[in-house]
């Protein structure tokens, strides 16, 4: 029987592990299918406080893991494939083995939605990004492309226009999902050029491990062409990893956990941390902060129950 199980090993999960381990609760972290979370997909992180020269995303998250292990946190590979949160202890199926826990911290994150282009995954971290805040700075004076027609795409295009020599926003339709105010702001920005009714067929050049160009296609005319690009930002939404809790932990229609205040979910003893609940900030530092909150709540919950 575990005191605390943490699902997810990104900033939120690892920070929750540091805090609960230091509280002597011997947390068990289930790393999940994207171990290290979204930081493991980035390169240099320059906005996490405490690193004046910046730090590589994978190093940052690995350091957090080591820090938690130093205090006795245990990490296991694998994913949770089924859960029973209807009674305590909670039961989790980790790839065939059931484990039991008194409290659960859900830090399973949200995965960026990708376009599924042939070379997209090979170029993540080398010009392909899902996070303007993380990577925009590297494209000072360069050609940037943003894909999407929602608020995220508008926000990223506006943000990236501070850095890029030009920003091309590519959207597959003429109508936008973005709110009027965000769209108007992007339209008023002289650096942003709109390319509508257009899709990306592929991003190049995987052989150089660097983004150099994209192949575009106009859906109305069928015209296909190549355009030079240095930074390729995909902003077509995120998918919170909550499928395994369906019908148990309360979520909004998009699958994000609904917070009941602090780090509490609708189930007593189950806490949330990071992007699985946060659709607004989605930063490493806010996820770490949320992991800390969840850990403190789990600790107090166990204490109140006499464990
Ligand atoms: P979203 O609203 O779901 O928009 C996703 C966009 O990506 C849509 O325009 C969609 O096109 C496009 N898209 C999806 N799959 C695609 C594909 N395979 N190929 C090409 N295009 C594709 O997602 P979001 O922009 O991330 O926003 C999510 C939520 O967060 C929204 O509620 C939004 O208001 C909120 N948000 C708010 C702010 C803010 O207020 N500051 C900032 C960011 C996000 P279609 O329209 O054709 O489907």
Short mmCIF file of C-alpha atoms and ligand atoms in Angstrom, two decimals:
data_model
loop_
_atom_site.label_atom_id
_atom_site.label_comp_id
_atom_site.label_asym_id
_atom_site.label_seq_id
_atom_site.Cartn_x
_atom_site.Cartn_y
_atom_site.Cartn_z
CA UNK A 1 0.00 0.00 0.00
CA UNK A 2 1.43 3.35 -1.08
CA UNK A 3 0.90 6.64 0.72
CA UNK A 4 1.17 8.71 -2.44
CA UNK A 5 1.24 7.71 -6.07
CA UNK A 6 2.08 10.40 -8.61
CA UNK A 7 1.07 9.84 -12.21
CA UNK A 8 3.42 11.75 -14.50
CA UNK A 9 7.08 12.71 -14.40
CA UNK A 10 7.12 16.23 -15.87
CA UNK A 11 7.72 19.34 -13.78
CA UNK A 12 4.46 18.92 -11.87
CA UNK A 13 4.95 15.24 -11.01
CA UNK A 14 8.64 15.58 -10.17
CA UNK A 15 8.08 18.58 -7.92
CA UNK A 16 5.25 16.77 -6.14
CA UNK A 17 7.71 13.87 -5.71
CA UNK A 18 10.38 16.15 -4.16
CA UNK A 19 7.92 17.57 -1.65
CA UNK A 20 6.21 14.31 -0.68
CA UNK A 21 9.57 12.51 -0.45
CA UNK A 22 10.92 15.20 1.87
CA UNK A 23 7.77 14.72 3.96
CA UNK A 24 8.86 11.08 4.33
CA UNK A 25 5.88 9.74 2.40
CA UNK A 26 8.00 7.60 0.02
CA UNK A 27 6.06 8.56 -3.11
CA UNK A 28 5.86 6.26 -6.10
CA UNK A 29 6.06 8.07 -9.45
CA UNK A 30 4.70 6.38 -12.54
CA UNK A 31 6.66 8.00 -15.35
CA UNK A 32 4.07 7.61 -18.10
CA UNK A 33 4.51 7.20 -21.84
CA UNK A 34 6.09 10.65 -22.25
CA UNK A 35 8.59 10.45 -19.38
CA UNK A 36 9.85 13.88 -18.41
CA UNK A 37 6.80 15.57 -19.92
CA UNK A 38 6.95 18.38 -22.43
CA UNK A 39 10.30 19.69 -21.15
CA UNK A 40 11.93 16.59 -22.49
CA UNK A 41 10.88 17.78 -25.97
CA UNK A 42 12.50 21.20 -25.72
CA UNK A 43 16.09 22.37 -25.88
CA UNK A 44 17.23 25.41 -23.91
CA UNK A 45 14.90 26.66 -21.15
CA UNK A 46 15.67 30.28 -20.34
CA UNK A 47 12.69 31.25 -18.22
CA UNK A 48 12.90 28.80 -15.33
CA UNK A 49 14.12 30.93 -12.40
CA UNK A 50 17.49 30.05 -10.97
CA UNK A 51 19.42 29.38 -14.17
CA UNK A 52 20.93 32.66 -15.42
CA UNK A 53 22.50 30.93 -18.45
CA UNK A 54 19.41 28.79 -19.09
CA UNK A 55 19.28 25.01 -18.82
CA UNK A 56 18.40 22.24 -21.25
CA UNK A 57 14.82 21.05 -20.78
CA UNK A 58 15.74 17.36 -20.48
CA UNK A 59 18.50 18.22 -17.95
CA UNK A 60 16.12 20.34 -15.88
CA UNK A 61 13.53 17.60 -15.58
CA UNK A 62 16.19 14.93 -14.97
CA UNK A 63 17.66 17.06 -12.16
CA UNK A 64 14.24 17.27 -10.55
CA UNK A 65 13.93 13.50 -10.74
CA UNK A 66 17.35 12.98 -9.12
CA UNK A 67 16.45 15.49 -6.42
CA UNK A 68 13.28 13.51 -5.64
CA UNK A 69 15.18 10.20 -5.69
CA UNK A 70 17.73 11.61 -3.24
CA UNK A 71 14.89 11.96 -0.74
CA UNK A 72 13.53 8.48 -1.35
CA UNK A 73 11.04 8.85 -4.20
CA UNK A 74 10.71 5.74 -6.33
CA UNK A 75 10.15 5.94 -10.10
CA UNK A 76 8.73 3.19 -12.25
CA UNK A 77 8.47 3.14 -16.03
CA UNK A 78 5.20 2.44 -17.70
CA UNK A 79 1.73 3.89 -17.97
CA UNK A 80 -1.45 3.60 -15.99
CA UNK A 81 -3.93 1.78 -18.20
CA UNK A 82 -6.90 1.57 -15.84
CA UNK A 83 -8.05 3.09 -12.55
CA UNK A 84 -10.62 2.43 -9.85
CA UNK A 85 -11.10 5.58 -7.81
CA UNK A 86 -14.56 4.62 -6.55
CA UNK A 87 -13.25 3.73 -3.09
CA UNK A 88 -10.13 3.99 -0.98
CA UNK A 89 -7.52 2.73 -1.26
CA UNK A 90 -7.48 3.83 -4.89
CA UNK A 91 -6.45 1.15 -7.37
CA UNK A 92 -4.28 1.72 -10.42
CA UNK A 93 -3.41 -0.74 -13.14
CA UNK A 94 0.15 -0.13 -14.31
CA UNK A 95 0.53 -2.19 -17.46
CA UNK A 96 -1.11 -5.23 -15.93
CA UNK A 97 -0.11 -4.89 -12.25
CA UNK A 98 -2.59 -3.36 -9.80
CA UNK A 99 -1.21 -1.09 -7.12
CA UNK A 100 -3.05 0.52 -4.21
CA UNK A 101 -2.60 3.97 -2.76
CA UNK A 102 -4.08 6.17 -0.07
CA UNK A 103 -3.69 9.35 -2.12
CA UNK A 104 -3.17 10.09 -5.78
CA UNK A 105 -1.61 13.09 -7.51
CA UNK A 106 -2.58 13.33 -11.16
CA UNK A 107 0.18 15.10 -13.05
CA UNK A 108 -0.32 13.35 -16.36
CA UNK A 109 -0.07 16.59 -18.36
CA UNK A 110 -1.44 17.53 -21.72
CA UNK A 111 0.15 16.47 -24.94
CA UNK A 112 0.54 18.97 -27.74
CA UNK A 113 -1.56 18.09 -30.72
CA UNK A 114 0.68 17.62 -33.76
CA UNK A 115 -0.13 17.74 -37.45
CA UNK A 116 1.19 14.24 -38.15
CA UNK A 117 3.50 15.31 -40.99
CA UNK A 118 6.07 12.77 -42.19
CA UNK A 119 9.07 14.73 -40.80
CA UNK A 120 7.42 16.65 -37.95
CA UNK A 121 8.51 14.43 -35.03
CA UNK A 122 12.10 14.20 -36.31
CA UNK A 123 12.44 17.98 -36.18
CA UNK A 124 10.93 18.69 -32.76
CA UNK A 125 13.48 20.78 -30.88
CA UNK A 126 15.26 21.60 -34.16
CA UNK A 127 12.88 24.20 -35.51
CA UNK A 128 9.56 22.44 -34.88
CA UNK A 129 7.99 23.58 -31.61
CA UNK A 130 4.66 23.62 -29.82
CA UNK A 131 5.62 26.40 -27.43
CA UNK A 132 6.33 29.98 -28.49
CA UNK A 133 7.12 31.08 -24.93
CA UNK A 134 9.77 28.37 -24.71
CA UNK A 135 11.40 28.67 -28.11
CA UNK A 136 10.46 32.02 -29.70
CA UNK A 137 13.62 33.72 -28.54
CA UNK A 138 15.77 31.48 -30.75
CA UNK A 139 14.18 32.90 -33.91
CA UNK A 140 15.26 36.51 -33.60
CA UNK A 141 15.37 37.98 -37.11
CA UNK A 142 14.30 34.65 -38.68
CA UNK A 143 11.30 33.47 -40.68
CA UNK A 144 8.60 32.01 -38.47
CA UNK A 145 5.45 30.06 -39.33
CA UNK A 146 2.54 29.38 -36.97
CA UNK A 147 -0.14 26.78 -37.71
CA UNK A 148 -3.69 27.06 -36.36
CA UNK A 149 -6.73 29.29 -36.24
CA UNK A 150 -7.56 29.37 -32.54
CA UNK A 151 -6.59 31.69 -29.69
CA UNK A 152 -3.33 29.82 -29.15
CA UNK A 153 -2.24 30.42 -32.74
CA UNK A 154 -3.11 34.14 -32.53
CA UNK A 155 -1.34 34.49 -29.20
CA UNK A 156 1.75 32.67 -30.43
CA UNK A 157 1.85 34.65 -33.69
CA UNK A 158 1.64 37.93 -31.78
CA UNK A 159 4.29 36.85 -29.31
CA UNK A 160 6.59 35.57 -32.05
CA UNK A 161 6.29 38.79 -34.04
CA UNK A 162 8.56 40.35 -31.39
CA UNK A 163 11.36 38.09 -32.56
CA UNK A 164 10.84 37.01 -36.16
CA UNK A 165 11.58 39.05 -39.27
CA UNK A 166 8.15 37.86 -40.43
CA UNK A 167 5.46 35.56 -39.10
CA UNK A 168 3.23 33.61 -41.46
CA UNK A 169 0.06 32.23 -39.92
CA UNK A 170 -1.26 29.22 -41.80
CA UNK A 171 -4.86 28.14 -41.25
CA UNK A 172 -6.87 25.50 -43.08
CA UNK A 173 -10.07 27.56 -43.31
CA UNK A 174 -11.19 31.17 -43.80
CA UNK A 175 -13.18 31.26 -40.57
CA UNK A 176 -11.39 31.31 -37.25
CA UNK A 177 -11.99 29.61 -33.95
CA UNK A 178 -10.07 32.42 -32.25
CA UNK A 179 -11.94 35.09 -30.29
CA UNK A 180 -12.50 38.36 -32.12
CA UNK A 181 -10.18 40.36 -29.92
CA UNK A 182 -7.26 37.97 -30.41
CA UNK A 183 -7.89 37.75 -34.15
CA UNK A 184 -8.15 41.53 -34.51
CA UNK A 185 -4.89 41.97 -32.65
CA UNK A 186 -3.13 39.54 -34.98
CA UNK A 187 -4.68 41.18 -38.05
CA UNK A 188 -3.51 44.59 -36.89
CA UNK A 189 0.04 43.34 -36.50
CA UNK A 190 1.98 44.38 -39.60
CA UNK A 191 4.50 41.56 -39.17
CA UNK A 192 1.87 38.80 -39.37
CA UNK A 193 0.84 37.53 -42.78
CA UNK A 194 -2.20 35.25 -43.09
CA UNK A 195 -2.21 32.25 -45.39
CA UNK A 196 -5.75 30.84 -45.39
CA UNK A 197 -7.34 27.71 -46.86
CA UNK A 198 -3.87 26.30 -46.68
CA UNK A 199 -2.40 23.16 -45.14
CA UNK A 200 1.15 21.98 -44.56
CA UNK A 201 2.06 18.76 -46.37
CA UNK A 202 5.52 18.43 -44.81
CA UNK A 203 8.35 20.21 -43.03
CA UNK A 204 11.98 19.95 -44.20
CA UNK A 205 14.91 19.17 -43.85
CA UNK A 206 15.16 16.02 -41.74
CA UNK A 207 18.50 15.10 -43.35
CA UNK A 208 20.03 18.29 -41.87
CA UNK A 209 18.13 17.93 -38.58
CA UNK A 210 17.02 21.52 -39.05
CA UNK A 211 13.89 23.24 -40.27
CA UNK A 212 14.60 25.00 -43.56
CA UNK A 213 11.30 24.97 -45.47
CA UNK A 214 7.75 23.64 -45.66
CA UNK A 215 5.58 22.30 -48.43
CA UNK A 216 2.23 24.09 -48.47
CA UNK A 217 -0.99 23.32 -50.33
CA UNK A 218 -3.92 25.60 -51.05
CA UNK A 219 -7.10 23.59 -50.44
CA UNK A 220 -9.17 25.67 -52.87
CA UNK A 221 -6.83 25.78 -55.86
CA UNK A 222 -4.78 22.64 -55.18
CA UNK A 223 -1.60 24.68 -55.75
CA UNK A 224 1.45 23.23 -53.98
CA UNK A 225 4.62 25.14 -53.22
CA UNK A 226 7.64 25.33 -50.94
CA UNK A 227 8.33 28.21 -48.60
CA UNK A 228 11.49 28.92 -46.60
CA UNK A 229 10.98 28.82 -42.85
CA UNK A 230 13.29 28.70 -39.81
CA UNK A 231 10.85 28.24 -36.95
CA UNK A 232 7.71 26.11 -37.32
CA UNK A 233 5.22 26.50 -34.44
CA UNK A 234 2.27 24.14 -34.26
CA UNK A 235 -0.58 25.69 -32.23
CA UNK A 236 -3.53 23.45 -32.94
CA UNK A 237 -4.44 22.66 -29.34
CA UNK A 238 -3.48 20.28 -26.56
CA UNK A 239 -5.00 17.02 -25.40
CA UNK A 240 -5.11 16.57 -21.60
CA UNK A 241 -4.17 13.04 -20.57
CA UNK A 242 -7.30 12.17 -18.60
CA UNK A 243 -8.84 9.39 -20.67
CA UNK A 244 -8.12 6.75 -17.99
CA UNK A 245 -10.08 8.75 -15.39
CA UNK A 246 -13.18 9.20 -17.52
CA UNK A 247 -16.38 9.06 -15.50
CA UNK A 248 -14.42 9.31 -12.23
CA UNK A 249 -12.46 12.57 -12.06
CA UNK A 250 -14.61 15.49 -13.16
CA UNK A 251 -13.32 17.22 -16.30
CA UNK A 252 -14.56 19.95 -18.61
CA UNK A 253 -15.78 19.00 -22.11
CA UNK A 254 -12.20 19.16 -23.44
CA UNK A 255 -10.96 16.74 -20.79
CA UNK A 256 -9.16 19.18 -18.46
CA UNK A 257 -9.63 18.35 -14.76
CA UNK A 258 -11.99 20.74 -13.00
CA UNK A 259 -10.30 22.06 -9.87
CA UNK A 260 -12.31 22.12 -6.68
CA UNK A 261 -9.95 24.69 -5.16
CA UNK A 262 -6.26 24.41 -4.36
CA UNK A 263 -5.17 21.11 -5.89
CA UNK A 264 -8.40 19.27 -5.09
CA UNK A 265 -10.46 17.27 -7.55
CA UNK A 266 -14.03 16.05 -7.03
CA UNK A 267 -12.62 12.90 -5.36
CA UNK A 268 -11.27 13.26 -1.80
CA UNK A 269 -7.66 12.18 -1.73
CA UNK A 270 -7.10 12.71 -5.47
CA UNK A 271 -5.21 15.88 -6.35
CA UNK A 272 -4.28 17.55 -9.63
CA UNK A 273 -1.02 19.22 -10.67
CA UNK A 274 0.09 20.93 -13.85
CA UNK A 275 -1.18 20.98 -17.41
CA UNK A 276 -3.75 18.25 -16.85
CA UNK A 277 -5.81 20.97 -15.16
CA UNK A 278 -4.21 24.18 -16.48
CA UNK A 279 -5.15 25.31 -19.97
CA UNK A 280 -4.05 28.90 -19.39
CA UNK A 281 -0.46 29.18 -18.18
CA UNK A 282 1.13 25.83 -19.10
CA UNK A 283 4.63 26.80 -18.02
CA UNK A 284 7.31 24.67 -16.37
CA UNK A 285 7.38 26.96 -13.37
CA UNK A 286 3.59 27.02 -12.92
CA UNK A 287 3.48 23.22 -13.24
CA UNK A 288 6.19 22.93 -10.59
CA UNK A 289 4.23 25.28 -8.34
CA UNK A 290 1.13 23.18 -8.84
CA UNK A 291 3.10 20.02 -8.00
CA UNK A 292 4.17 21.63 -4.74
CA UNK A 293 0.56 22.52 -3.92
CA UNK A 294 -0.68 18.99 -4.64
CA UNK A 295 2.06 17.50 -2.46
CA UNK A 296 1.22 19.75 0.48
CA UNK A 297 -2.47 18.89 0.14
CA UNK A 298 -1.73 15.15 -0.01
CA UNK A 299 0.49 15.41 3.05
CA UNK A 300 -2.18 17.28 5.05
CA UNK A 301 -4.86 14.85 3.91
CA UNK A 302 -2.83 11.87 5.12
CA UNK A 303 -1.98 13.59 8.37
CA UNK A 304 -5.65 14.37 9.04
CA UNK A 305 -6.42 10.69 8.51
CA UNK A 306 -3.73 9.67 10.97
CA UNK A 307 -1.15 8.21 8.53
P1 LIG B 1 -8.60 25.47 -30.47
O1 LIG B 1 -9.44 26.61 -30.06
O2 LIG B 1 -9.16 24.10 -30.41
O3 LIG B 1 -8.09 25.78 -31.95
C1 LIG B 1 -7.33 24.84 -32.64
C2 LIG B 1 -7.10 25.36 -34.04
O4 LIG B 1 -6.21 24.47 -34.69
C3 LIG B 1 -8.36 25.47 -34.88
O5 LIG B 1 -8.33 26.65 -35.63
C4 LIG B 1 -8.28 24.24 -35.77
O6 LIG B 1 -8.80 24.45 -37.06
C5 LIG B 1 -6.80 24.04 -35.90
N1 LIG B 1 -6.49 22.63 -36.13
C6 LIG B 1 -6.80 21.58 -35.34
N2 LIG B 1 -6.33 20.44 -35.87
C7 LIG B 1 -5.72 20.79 -37.04
C8 LIG B 1 -5.04 20.06 -38.05
N3 LIG B 1 -4.87 18.74 -37.95
N4 LIG B 1 -4.55 20.74 -39.10
C9 LIG B 1 -4.70 22.09 -39.20
N5 LIG B 1 -5.32 22.83 -38.28
C10 LIG B 1 -5.82 22.19 -37.20
O7 LIG B 1 -7.24 25.38 -29.58
P2 LIG B 1 -6.40 26.55 -28.91
O8 LIG B 1 -6.20 27.67 -29.84
O9 LIG B 1 -5.19 25.87 -28.34
O10 LIG B 1 -7.31 27.03 -27.73
C11 LIG B 1 -7.76 26.10 -26.73
C12 LIG B 1 -8.56 26.85 -25.67
O11 LIG B 1 -7.71 27.69 -24.91
C13 LIG B 1 -9.64 27.74 -26.26
O12 LIG B 1 -10.75 27.71 -25.41
C14 LIG B 1 -9.02 29.11 -26.24
O13 LIG B 1 -9.97 30.17 -26.18
C15 LIG B 1 -8.16 29.04 -24.99
N6 LIG B 1 -7.01 29.96 -25.09
C16 LIG B 1 -7.17 31.23 -24.64
C17 LIG B 1 -6.13 32.13 -24.73
C18 LIG B 1 -6.31 33.51 -24.21
O14 LIG B 1 -7.43 33.92 -24.01
N7 LIG B 1 -5.25 34.24 -23.97
C19 LIG B 1 -4.94 31.75 -25.32
C20 LIG B 1 -4.81 30.46 -25.81
C21 LIG B 1 -5.85 29.57 -25.68
P3 LIG B 1 -10.39 24.46 -37.31
O15 LIG B 1 -10.84 25.77 -36.76
O16 LIG B 1 -10.50 24.38 -38.79
O17 LIG B 1 -10.94 23.28 -36.60
#
